[in-house]
CSV table of C-alpha atoms and ligand atoms in Angstrom, one decimal:
chain,number,residue,atom,x,y,z
A,915,MET,CA,-59.2,-34.2,-55.2
A,916,TYR,CA,-57.9,-37.7,-54.7
A,917,SER,CA,-54.4,-36.5,-55.5
A,918,GLN,CA,-52.8,-39.3,-53.4
A,919,ALA,CA,-53.9,-42.7,-52.4
A,920,VAL,CA,-54.6,-42.5,-48.6
A,921,PRO,CA,-53.8,-45.4,-46.2
A,922,SER,CA,-56.8,-47.5,-45.5
A,923,PRO,CA,-57.7,-50.9,-43.9
A,924,PRO,CA,-56.7,-54.0,-45.9
A,925,VAL,CA,-59.2,-54.9,-48.6
A,926,ASN,CA,-62.2,-56.8,-47.3
A,927,TRP,CA,-62.8,-59.8,-49.4
A,928,LYS,CA,-65.3,-62.6,-49.3
A,929,GLU,CA,-65.4,-65.9,-51.2
A,930,SER,CA,-68.2,-67.3,-53.3
A,931,VAL,CA,-70.6,-64.4,-53.3
A,932,LEU,CA,-73.8,-64.7,-55.3
A,933,LEU,CA,-74.0,-61.8,-57.8
A,934,ALA,CA,-77.7,-61.9,-58.7
A,935,PRO,CA,-78.6,-59.5,-55.8
A,936,TYR,CA,-76.0,-57.0,-57.1
A,937,THR,CA,-77.7,-56.7,-60.5
A,938,THR,CA,-81.0,-55.1,-61.5
A,939,LEU,CA,-81.8,-58.2,-63.6
A,940,GLU,CA,-81.4,-60.3,-60.4
A,941,ILE,CA,-79.7,-63.0,-62.4
A,942,GLY,CA,-76.3,-64.6,-62.0
A,943,GLY,CA,-74.2,-67.1,-60.1
A,944,PRO,CA,-71.4,-66.5,-57.7
A,945,ALA,CA,-68.1,-64.6,-57.9
A,946,ARG,CA,-65.1,-66.6,-56.7
A,947,PHE,CA,-63.9,-63.5,-54.8
A,948,PHE,CA,-65.9,-60.3,-54.0
A,949,VAL,CA,-64.1,-57.2,-52.8
A,950,GLU,CA,-65.6,-53.9,-51.7
A,951,ALA,CA,-63.2,-50.9,-52.4
A,952,CYS,CA,-64.3,-47.6,-50.9
A,953,THR,CA,-61.0,-45.6,-51.1
A,954,GLU,CA,-58.4,-45.3,-53.8
A,955,ALA,CA,-56.0,-47.3,-51.6
A,956,GLN,CA,-58.5,-50.1,-51.4
A,957,VAL,CA,-59.0,-50.0,-55.2
A,958,ALA,CA,-55.3,-50.4,-55.7
A,959,GLU,CA,-55.2,-53.3,-53.1
A,960,ALA,CA,-58.1,-55.0,-54.8
A,961,ALA,CA,-56.1,-54.9,-58.1
A,962,GLN,CA,-53.1,-56.3,-56.3
A,963,PHE,CA,-55.3,-59.0,-54.7
A,964,ALA,CA,-56.3,-60.3,-58.2
A,965,ARG,CA,-52.8,-60.0,-59.6
A,966,GLU,CA,-51.3,-62.1,-56.8
A,967,ARG,CA,-53.8,-64.8,-57.5
A,968,ASP,CA,-53.5,-64.4,-61.3
A,969,LEU,CA,-57.3,-64.2,-61.5
A,970,PRO,CA,-59.5,-62.2,-64.0
A,971,PHE,CA,-60.9,-59.0,-62.6
A,972,PHE,CA,-64.3,-57.3,-63.0
A,973,VAL,CA,-65.4,-53.9,-61.8
A,974,LEU,CA,-69.0,-53.8,-60.5
A,975,GLY,CA,-71.0,-50.6,-60.1
A,976,GLY,CA,-74.8,-50.7,-59.5
A,977,GLY,CA,-75.1,-53.8,-61.7
A,978,SER,CA,-77.8,-52.1,-63.9
A,979,ASN,CA,-76.1,-52.8,-67.2
A,980,LEU,CA,-75.0,-56.3,-66.5
A,981,LEU,CA,-76.0,-59.9,-67.3
A,982,VAL,CA,-74.1,-62.4,-65.2
A,983,SER,CA,-74.0,-66.1,-66.3
A,984,ASP,CA,-75.7,-68.8,-64.2
A,985,GLU,CA,-72.2,-70.3,-63.5
A,986,GLY,CA,-71.0,-67.0,-62.1
A,987,PHE,CA,-67.5,-65.5,-62.5
A,988,ASP,CA,-64.3,-67.4,-61.7
A,989,GLY,CA,-62.3,-64.3,-60.7
A,990,VAL,CA,-62.3,-61.2,-58.5
A,991,VAL,CA,-65.3,-58.8,-58.6
A,992,VAL,CA,-64.5,-55.5,-57.1
A,993,ARG,CA,-67.5,-53.4,-56.1
A,994,VAL,CA,-66.3,-49.8,-56.3
A,995,CYS,CA,-67.9,-47.7,-53.5
A,996,VAL,CA,-65.6,-44.6,-53.5
A,997,PRO,CA,-67.7,-41.7,-52.2
A,998,VAL,CA,-67.4,-38.0,-53.0
A,999,ALA,CA,-64.2,-36.2,-51.8
A,1000,ALA,CA,-64.8,-32.7,-53.0
A,1001,ARG,CA,-68.0,-31.4,-54.5
A,1002,GLU,CA,-67.8,-28.4,-56.7
A,1003,ARG,CA,-65.6,-25.5,-57.8
A,1004,ARG,CA,-66.2,-22.6,-60.2
A,1005,GLU,CA,-64.3,-22.2,-63.4
A,1006,GLY,CA,-65.2,-19.1,-65.4
A,1007,ASP,CA,-69.0,-19.1,-65.9
A,1008,THR,CA,-69.1,-22.9,-65.4
A,1009,VAL,CA,-69.1,-25.1,-62.3
A,1010,LEU,CA,-67.1,-28.3,-62.1
A,1011,ILE,CA,-68.7,-31.1,-60.0
A,1012,ASP,CA,-66.5,-33.9,-58.7
A,1013,ALA,CA,-68.3,-37.2,-58.0
A,1014,GLY,CA,-67.0,-40.4,-56.5
A,1015,ALA,CA,-67.5,-43.5,-58.6
A,1016,GLY,CA,-69.6,-45.1,-55.9
A,1017,GLU,CA,-72.2,-42.4,-55.7
A,1018,ASN,CA,-75.7,-43.0,-56.8
A,1019,TRP,CA,-76.1,-41.4,-60.2
A,1020,ASN,CA,-79.5,-39.9,-59.7
A,1021,ASP,CA,-78.3,-38.2,-56.5
A,1022,VAL,CA,-75.7,-36.3,-58.5
A,1023,VAL,CA,-78.3,-35.3,-61.1
A,1024,LEU,CA,-80.5,-34.0,-58.3
A,1025,TYR,CA,-77.7,-32.2,-56.6
A,1026,ALA,CA,-77.0,-30.3,-59.9
A,1027,VAL,CA,-80.7,-29.6,-60.6
A,1028,GLU,CA,-81.4,-28.3,-57.1
A,1029,ARG,CA,-78.5,-25.8,-57.5
A,1030,GLY,CA,-79.6,-24.6,-60.9
A,1031,TYR,CA,-76.7,-26.2,-62.8
A,1032,ALA,CA,-77.8,-27.3,-66.3
A,1033,GLY,CA,-76.3,-30.3,-68.2
A,1034,LEU,CA,-77.5,-33.4,-66.5
A,1035,GLU,CA,-81.3,-32.9,-66.0
A,1036,CYS,CA,-82.4,-35.3,-68.8
A,1037,LEU,CA,-80.3,-38.0,-67.3
A,1038,ALA,CA,-82.5,-38.3,-64.2
A,1039,GLY,CA,-83.7,-41.7,-63.1
A,1040,ILE,CA,-81.0,-43.7,-64.7
A,1041,PRO,CA,-80.0,-46.5,-62.3
A,1042,GLY,CA,-76.4,-47.2,-61.4
A,1043,ASP,CA,-73.4,-45.3,-60.0
A,1044,VAL,CA,-71.3,-42.5,-61.2
A,1045,GLY,CA,-68.4,-44.8,-62.2
A,1046,GLY,CA,-70.6,-46.5,-64.8
A,1047,THR,CA,-71.6,-43.3,-66.6
A,1048,PRO,CA,-68.5,-42.7,-68.7
A,1049,VAL,CA,-68.2,-46.4,-69.5
A,1050,GLN,CA,-71.1,-46.5,-72.1
A,1051,ASN,CA,-71.5,-42.7,-72.2
A,1052,VAL,CA,-74.8,-42.9,-70.6
A,1053,GLY,CA,-77.5,-41.0,-72.4
A,1054,ALA,CA,-81.2,-40.3,-72.5
A,1055,TYR,CA,-83.8,-37.8,-73.7
A,1056,GLY,CA,-81.3,-35.9,-75.8
A,1057,GLN,CA,-78.4,-35.6,-73.4
A,1058,GLU,CA,-75.4,-37.8,-72.8
A,1059,VAL,CA,-72.7,-37.6,-70.1
A,1060,ALA,CA,-70.0,-37.0,-72.8
A,1061,GLU,CA,-71.3,-33.4,-73.2
A,1062,THR,CA,-70.3,-32.6,-69.6
A,1063,ILE,CA,-67.5,-35.0,-68.6
A,1064,VAL,CA,-64.1,-33.1,-68.4
A,1065,GLN,CA,-62.1,-35.7,-66.5
A,1066,VAL,CA,-62.2,-39.3,-65.4
A,1067,ARG,CA,-59.9,-40.5,-62.6
A,1068,ALA,CA,-59.1,-44.1,-62.6
A,1069,PHE,CA,-56.7,-46.8,-61.5
A,1070,ASP,CA,-54.8,-48.1,-64.6
A,1071,LEU,CA,-54.3,-51.9,-64.2
A,1072,GLU,CA,-51.6,-51.8,-66.9
A,1073,GLN,CA,-49.5,-49.1,-65.3
A,1074,ASN,CA,-50.4,-50.0,-61.8
A,1075,SER,CA,-51.1,-46.3,-60.9
A,1076,PHE,CA,-53.8,-43.7,-60.9
A,1077,VAL,CA,-54.4,-41.6,-64.0
A,1078,ASP,CA,-56.5,-38.6,-64.9
A,1079,LEU,CA,-58.0,-39.0,-68.3
A,1080,ASP,CA,-59.4,-35.8,-70.0
A,1081,HIS,CA,-62.5,-35.7,-72.2
A,1082,GLU,CA,-60.6,-36.4,-75.4
A,1083,ALA,CA,-58.7,-39.4,-74.0
A,1084,CYS,CA,-62.1,-41.1,-73.2
A,1085,ARG,CA,-63.1,-41.1,-76.9
A,1086,PHE,CA,-66.8,-41.0,-76.3
A,1087,GLY,CA,-69.3,-42.1,-79.0
A,1088,TYR,CA,-72.9,-43.4,-79.0
A,1089,ARG,CA,-72.9,-45.8,-76.0
A,1090,ARG,CA,-69.2,-46.1,-76.2
A,1091,SER,CA,-65.9,-44.9,-74.8
A,1092,ILE,CA,-62.4,-46.4,-74.4
A,1093,PHE,CA,-63.7,-48.0,-71.2
A,1094,ASN,CA,-66.0,-50.4,-73.1
A,1095,THR,CA,-63.9,-50.7,-76.3
A,1096,GLU,CA,-60.1,-50.7,-76.8
A,1097,ALA,CA,-59.3,-50.2,-73.1
A,1098,ARG,CA,-62.0,-52.5,-71.8
A,1099,GLY,CA,-61.0,-54.0,-68.4
A,1100,ARG,CA,-58.0,-51.7,-68.1
A,1101,TYR,CA,-59.3,-49.0,-65.8
A,1102,ILE,CA,-61.1,-48.8,-62.5
A,1103,VAL,CA,-62.9,-45.5,-62.4
A,1104,THR,CA,-62.8,-43.8,-59.0
A,1105,ALA,CA,-64.1,-40.3,-59.7
A,1106,VAL,CA,-65.7,-38.3,-62.6
A,1107,THR,CA,-65.7,-34.5,-63.1
A,1108,TYR,CA,-68.7,-32.9,-64.9
A,1109,ARG,CA,-68.7,-29.3,-66.2
A,1110,LEU,CA,-72.2,-27.7,-65.8
A,1111,SER,CA,-73.8,-24.4,-66.5
A,1112,PRO,CA,-75.1,-22.4,-63.6
A,1113,GLY,CA,-78.4,-20.8,-64.5
A,1114,GLY,CA,-78.4,-22.6,-67.9
A,1115,GLU,CA,-81.6,-23.6,-69.7
A,1116,PRO,CA,-82.8,-27.2,-69.5
A,1117,ALA,CA,-82.4,-29.3,-72.6
A,1118,LEU,CA,-85.7,-29.8,-74.4
A,1119,ARG,CA,-84.4,-31.7,-77.4
A,1120,TYR,CA,-86.3,-34.9,-77.2
A,1121,ALA,CA,-89.9,-35.3,-78.5
A,1122,ASP,CA,-91.2,-37.0,-75.4
A,1123,VAL,CA,-89.9,-34.1,-73.2
A,1124,GLN,CA,-91.2,-31.4,-75.6
A,1125,ARG,CA,-94.6,-33.1,-75.6
A,1126,TYR,CA,-94.7,-33.1,-71.8
A,1127,PHE,CA,-94.4,-29.3,-71.8
A,1128,THR,CA,-96.4,-28.5,-74.9
A,1129,ALA,CA,-99.1,-26.6,-73.0
A,1130,SER,CA,-96.7,-24.5,-70.8
A,1131,ILE,CA,-94.4,-23.7,-73.8
A,1132,LYS,CA,-97.5,-22.6,-75.8
A,1133,ALA,CA,-98.4,-20.4,-72.8
A,1134,GLY,CA,-94.9,-18.9,-73.0
A,1135,GLN,CA,-93.6,-20.5,-69.8
A,1136,LYS,CA,-90.2,-22.2,-70.0
A,1137,PRO,CA,-89.8,-25.3,-67.8
A,1138,THR,CA,-87.2,-25.1,-65.0
A,1139,LEU,CA,-84.4,-27.7,-64.6
A,1140,ARG,CA,-86.4,-29.2,-61.7
A,1141,GLN,CA,-89.5,-29.5,-63.8
A,1142,VAL,CA,-87.5,-31.3,-66.6
A,1143,TYR,CA,-85.9,-33.6,-64.0
A,1144,ASP,CA,-89.4,-34.5,-62.7
A,1145,ALA,CA,-90.8,-34.9,-66.2
A,1146,VAL,CA,-88.0,-37.2,-67.2
A,1147,ARG,CA,-88.5,-39.3,-64.1
A,1148,SER,CA,-92.3,-39.5,-64.8
A,1149,ILE,CA,-91.8,-40.4,-68.5
A,1150,ARG,CA,-89.3,-43.1,-67.4
A,1151,GLU,CA,-91.7,-44.5,-64.8
A,1152,GLN,CA,-94.4,-44.9,-67.5
A,1153,LYS,CA,-91.9,-46.9,-69.6
A,1154,GLY,CA,-90.7,-49.0,-66.7
A,1155,MET,CA,-87.3,-47.4,-67.0
A,1156,LEU,CA,-87.0,-45.6,-63.7
A,1157,ALA,CA,-84.2,-46.6,-61.2
A,1158,GLY,CA,-85.5,-48.7,-58.3
A,1159,GLN,CA,-89.0,-48.9,-59.8
A,1160,GLY,CA,-89.7,-52.4,-58.5
A,1161,GLY,CA,-92.1,-55.1,-59.9
A,1162,ALA,CA,-91.4,-57.5,-62.8
A,1163,ASP,CA,-90.8,-54.6,-65.3
A,1164,GLY,CA,-88.2,-53.3,-62.9
A,1165,ARG,CA,-86.1,-56.4,-63.1
A,1166,SER,CA,-84.3,-55.4,-66.3
A,1167,ALA,CA,-81.0,-54.0,-67.5
A,1168,GLY,CA,-82.8,-51.1,-69.2
A,1169,SER,CA,-82.6,-51.2,-73.0
A,1170,PHE,CA,-81.3,-54.6,-74.0
A,1171,PHE,CA,-80.6,-53.5,-77.5
A,1172,LYS,CA,-78.8,-50.4,-79.0
A,1173,ASN,CA,-80.6,-48.5,-81.8
A,1174,PRO,CA,-78.9,-49.7,-85.0
A,1175,VAL,CA,-77.0,-47.2,-87.1
A,1176,VAL,CA,-77.4,-48.0,-90.8
A,1177,THR,CA,-77.0,-46.3,-94.2
A,1178,PRO,CA,-80.1,-44.8,-95.8
A,1179,ALA,CA,-79.8,-47.4,-98.5
A,1180,LYS,CA,-81.4,-49.8,-96.0
A,1181,LEU,CA,-84.7,-47.9,-96.0
A,1182,PRO,CA,-86.3,-49.6,-99.1
A,1183,GLN,CA,-85.9,-53.0,-97.6
A,1184,ILE,CA,-87.2,-51.9,-94.2
A,1185,ALA,CA,-90.2,-50.3,-95.9
A,1186,LEU,CA,-90.9,-53.4,-97.9
A,1187,GLY,CA,-90.6,-55.6,-94.8
A,1188,THR,CA,-93.2,-53.5,-92.9
A,1189,GLY,CA,-95.5,-52.6,-95.7
A,1190,CYS,CA,-95.1,-48.9,-95.0
A,1191,ARG,CA,-93.7,-46.1,-97.2
A,1192,GLU,CA,-90.0,-45.3,-96.9
A,1193,GLU,CA,-90.7,-41.8,-95.5
A,1194,GLU,CA,-92.8,-43.5,-92.7
A,1195,VAL,CA,-89.8,-45.4,-91.3
A,1196,PRO,CA,-88.8,-43.5,-88.1
A,1197,ARG,CA,-85.2,-42.5,-88.1
A,1198,TYR,CA,-82.7,-39.9,-86.6
A,1199,PRO,CA,-79.6,-38.5,-88.2
A,1200,ALA,CA,-76.5,-40.3,-86.8
A,1201,GLY,CA,-73.8,-38.2,-88.5
A,1202,ASP,CA,-71.6,-39.1,-91.5
A,1203,GLY,CA,-74.7,-39.5,-93.6
A,1204,MET,CA,-75.8,-42.5,-91.5
A,1205,ILE,CA,-79.2,-42.9,-89.8
A,1206,LYS,CA,-80.2,-44.3,-86.4
A,1207,LEU,CA,-83.3,-46.6,-86.4
A,1208,PRO,CA,-85.4,-47.2,-83.2
A,1209,ALA,CA,-84.7,-50.8,-82.3
A,1210,ALA,CA,-88.1,-51.0,-80.5
A,1211,TRP,CA,-89.9,-50.2,-83.8
A,1212,LEU,CA,-88.0,-52.9,-85.6
A,1213,ILE,CA,-88.6,-55.5,-82.9
A,1214,GLU,CA,-92.3,-54.8,-82.8
A,1215,ARG,CA,-92.5,-55.1,-86.6
A,1216,ALA,CA,-90.6,-58.3,-86.4
A,1217,GLY,CA,-93.5,-59.7,-84.4
A,1218,PHE,CA,-92.7,-59.0,-80.7
A,1219,ARG,CA,-95.1,-57.1,-78.6
A,1220,LYS,CA,-94.8,-55.6,-75.1
A,1221,GLY,CA,-95.4,-58.2,-72.5
A,1222,PHE,CA,-94.4,-61.1,-74.8
A,1223,ALA,CA,-93.3,-63.9,-72.4
A,1224,MET,CA,-91.1,-67.0,-72.8
A,1225,GLY,CA,-91.5,-68.8,-69.5
A,1226,ARG,CA,-89.9,-66.7,-66.7
A,1227,VAL,CA,-88.6,-64.0,-69.0
A,1228,ALA,CA,-90.4,-61.5,-71.1
A,1229,ILE,CA,-90.3,-58.2,-73.0
A,1230,SER,CA,-91.3,-55.5,-70.6
A,1231,SER,CA,-95.0,-54.7,-70.6
A,1232,ARG,CA,-94.1,-51.0,-70.8
A,1233,HIS,CA,-91.1,-50.9,-73.1
A,1234,THR,CA,-90.2,-53.2,-76.1
A,1235,LEU,CA,-86.5,-52.7,-75.6
A,1236,ALA,CA,-86.3,-54.0,-72.1
A,1237,LEU,CA,-86.0,-57.8,-71.4
A,1238,VAL,CA,-87.3,-58.6,-67.9
A,1239,ASN,CA,-86.9,-61.4,-65.4
A,1240,LEU,CA,-90.4,-62.2,-64.3
A,1241,GLY,CA,-89.0,-63.9,-61.2
A,1242,GLY,CA,-86.4,-66.7,-60.7
A,1243,ALA,CA,-85.2,-66.6,-64.4
A,1244,THR,CA,-81.8,-67.8,-65.4
A,1245,ALA,CA,-79.3,-66.1,-67.7
A,1246,ALA,CA,-79.8,-69.0,-70.2
A,1247,GLU,CA,-83.6,-68.2,-70.4
A,1248,LEU,CA,-82.9,-64.5,-70.9
A,1249,LEU,CA,-80.4,-65.3,-73.7
A,1250,ALA,CA,-82.9,-67.5,-75.4
A,1251,LEU,CA,-85.4,-64.6,-75.6
A,1252,ARG,CA,-82.6,-62.3,-76.7
A,1253,ASP,CA,-81.7,-64.7,-79.5
A,1254,ALA,CA,-85.3,-65.1,-80.6
A,1255,VAL,CA,-85.6,-61.3,-80.9
A,1256,VAL,CA,-82.3,-60.9,-82.7
A,1257,SER,CA,-83.1,-63.6,-85.2
A,1258,ALA,CA,-86.5,-62.2,-86.0
A,1259,VAL,CA,-85.1,-58.8,-86.7
A,1260,MET,CA,-82.3,-60.3,-88.8
A,1261,ASP,CA,-84.7,-62.4,-90.8
A,1262,LYS,CA,-87.1,-59.5,-91.5
A,1263,PHE,CA,-84.7,-56.6,-92.0
A,1264,ALA,CA,-81.2,-58.1,-92.3
A,1265,ILE,CA,-80.2,-55.8,-89.5
A,1266,PRO,CA,-78.0,-57.2,-86.7
A,1267,LEU,CA,-79.2,-55.9,-83.3
A,1268,GLU,CA,-76.4,-55.1,-80.9
A,1269,GLN,CA,-76.8,-55.9,-77.2
A,1270,GLU,CA,-76.3,-53.1,-74.7
A,1271,PRO,CA,-75.7,-54.9,-71.3
A,1272,VAL,CA,-72.2,-56.2,-70.5
A,1273,MET,CA,-71.9,-60.0,-70.1
A,1274,LEU,CA,-69.9,-61.5,-67.3
A,1275,GLY,CA,-68.9,-65.1,-66.8
A,1276,PHE,CA,-69.8,-66.3,-70.3
A,1277,SER,CA,-67.2,-68.2,-72.2
A,1278,SER,CA,-66.3,-65.3,-74.5
A,1279,THR,CA,-66.2,-62.7,-71.6
A,1280,GLY,CA,-64.1,-64.5,-69.0
B,2689,FAD,C1,-84.3,-49.5,-65.8
B,2689,FAD,C2,-83.0,-49.1,-66.4
B,2689,FAD,C3,-83.0,-48.0,-67.2
B,2689,FAD,C4,-81.8,-47.6,-67.9
B,2689,FAD,N1,-81.8,-46.5,-68.7
B,2689,FAD,C5,-80.6,-46.1,-69.3
B,2689,FAD,C6,-80.6,-45.0,-70.1
B,2689,FAD,O1,-81.6,-44.3,-70.3
B,2689,FAD,N2,-79.4,-44.7,-70.7
B,2689,FAD,C7,-78.3,-45.4,-70.5
B,2689,FAD,O2,-77.3,-45.0,-71.1
B,2689,FAD,N3,-78.3,-46.5,-69.8
B,2689,FAD,C8,-79.4,-46.9,-69.1
B,2689,FAD,N4,-79.4,-48.0,-68.3
B,2689,FAD,C9,-78.2,-48.8,-68.2
B,2689,FAD,C10,-77.4,-48.5,-66.9
B,2689,FAD,O3,-78.2,-47.9,-65.9
B,2689,FAD,C11,-76.2,-47.5,-67.2
B,2689,FAD,O4,-75.4,-48.0,-68.2
B,2689,FAD,C12,-75.4,-47.3,-65.9
B,2689,FAD,O5,-74.5,-46.2,-66.1
B,2689,FAD,C13,-74.6,-48.5,-65.5
B,2689,FAD,O6,-74.0,-48.2,-64.3
B,2689,FAD,P1,-73.8,-49.2,-63.2
B,2689,FAD,O7,-73.1,-48.5,-62.0
B,2689,FAD,O8,-75.0,-50.0,-62.8
B,2689,FAD,O9,-72.7,-50.2,-63.9
B,2689,FAD,P2,-72.7,-51.8,-63.9
B,2689,FAD,O10,-73.9,-52.3,-64.5
B,2689,FAD,O11,-72.3,-52.3,-62.6
B,2689,FAD,O12,-71.4,-52.0,-64.9
B,2689,FAD,C14,-71.6,-51.7,-66.3
B,2689,FAD,C15,-70.2,-51.7,-67.0
B,2689,FAD,O13,-69.5,-50.6,-66.4
B,2689,FAD,C16,-68.3,-51.0,-65.8
B,2689,FAD,N5,-68.1,-50.2,-64.6
B,2689,FAD,C17,-69.0,-49.9,-63.7
B,2689,FAD,N6,-68.4,-49.1,-62.7
B,2689,FAD,C18,-67.1,-49.0,-63.1
B,2689,FAD,C19,-66.0,-48.3,-62.5
B,2689,FAD,N7,-66.1,-47.7,-61.4
B,2689,FAD,N8,-64.8,-48.4,-63.2
B,2689,FAD,C20,-64.7,-49.1,-64.4
B,2689,FAD,N9,-65.7,-49.7,-64.9
B,2689,FAD,C21,-66.9,-49.7,-64.3
B,2689,FAD,C22,-68.5,-52.5,-65.5
B,2689,FAD,O14,-67.3,-53.2,-65.4
B,2689,FAD,C23,-69.4,-52.9,-66.7
B,2689,FAD,O15,-68.5,-53.2,-67.8
B,2689,FAD,C24,-80.6,-48.4,-67.7
B,2689,FAD,C25,-80.7,-49.5,-66.9
B,2689,FAD,C26,-81.9,-49.9,-66.2
B,2689,FAD,C27,-81.9,-51.1,-65.4
């Protein structure tokens, strides 16, 4: 797949394109230049376009994990729309699925589920494109893409050539990879290969998913991949976290905060702050003796409820972790709400909440 850049028409660029419609938050000013790149050759040309003008460069996928500043971005935004080239091939008792960076993520999950390939079913209903999935190691309901990604194909802006990065080279962790840490801004992902298990069992690791199937599991019936896919989409819809859901709760970037990872030594202070017993503080093992705390639980106990509004921005009425644009909001308004939440959690628990969405066009981000 994609072994050589194929000739294609010159890069199509536009000037001063408003970015808000390209983001799920529907917030953000214009990009100085906006380029759509649908082949590998166009991706390379887009990089060249920015280099020739000595402008900063930003890769846009589905805009579902992105907050753009009200001033916009004084550089080149490339919207990667590379479609699929080859779909699947067998390797031993696994199947490798190649997906183009510009493909809709849920379409790929559905493709796998319909053919009985296990490994992606709990990642149904996450907005965005394939190219965005390795960036923050997309995860939900007990699965993350790092479990299945074997290769990421990308244009390397430093080497000025295409590279194939294997799983190890991506250095995946909780909501992280080289693409959003040490090599941030270096690669334009054009394709991702996932290794799936034909005939494999669906993952039922997460409490919400297990609860959904309690009755059938008790009756000795194992849910199918398709049933888990549907269940996850239904759970996500109830939480206002389903791709393309619409309405005010749909204008979000999903979870605005990561679940903090802390040492168990933090537990007494958290228990004290909430008036509950230490063993009542919800937590999940996070490896190396650390624990992961649900950020939503901390935010609620710091005084913020679902639906809490500050003018044109609010906490989602269905999920405490999502900050939403009620309509016509600015990035400045959203950041004021973010800061209020972060300060309250800091004051109460001395825990710094880390933001999940990427920032574009703010002074510290170019
Ligand atoms: C309602 C809702 C629910 C969500 N639920 C989840 C969830 O359960 N789990 C989860 O992990 N995330 C979730 N998200 C966040 C988001 O959907 C994912 O992070 C998604 O993978 C982002 O993909 P995107 O194409 O929209 O990327 P964008 O938002 O366009 O970009 C995000 C980052 O990835 C980079 N990027 C995108 N495409 C490429 C590429 N081709 N090459 C190089 N870099 C690229 C961008 O430069 C940027 O840094 C949710 C978001 C919403 C709105």
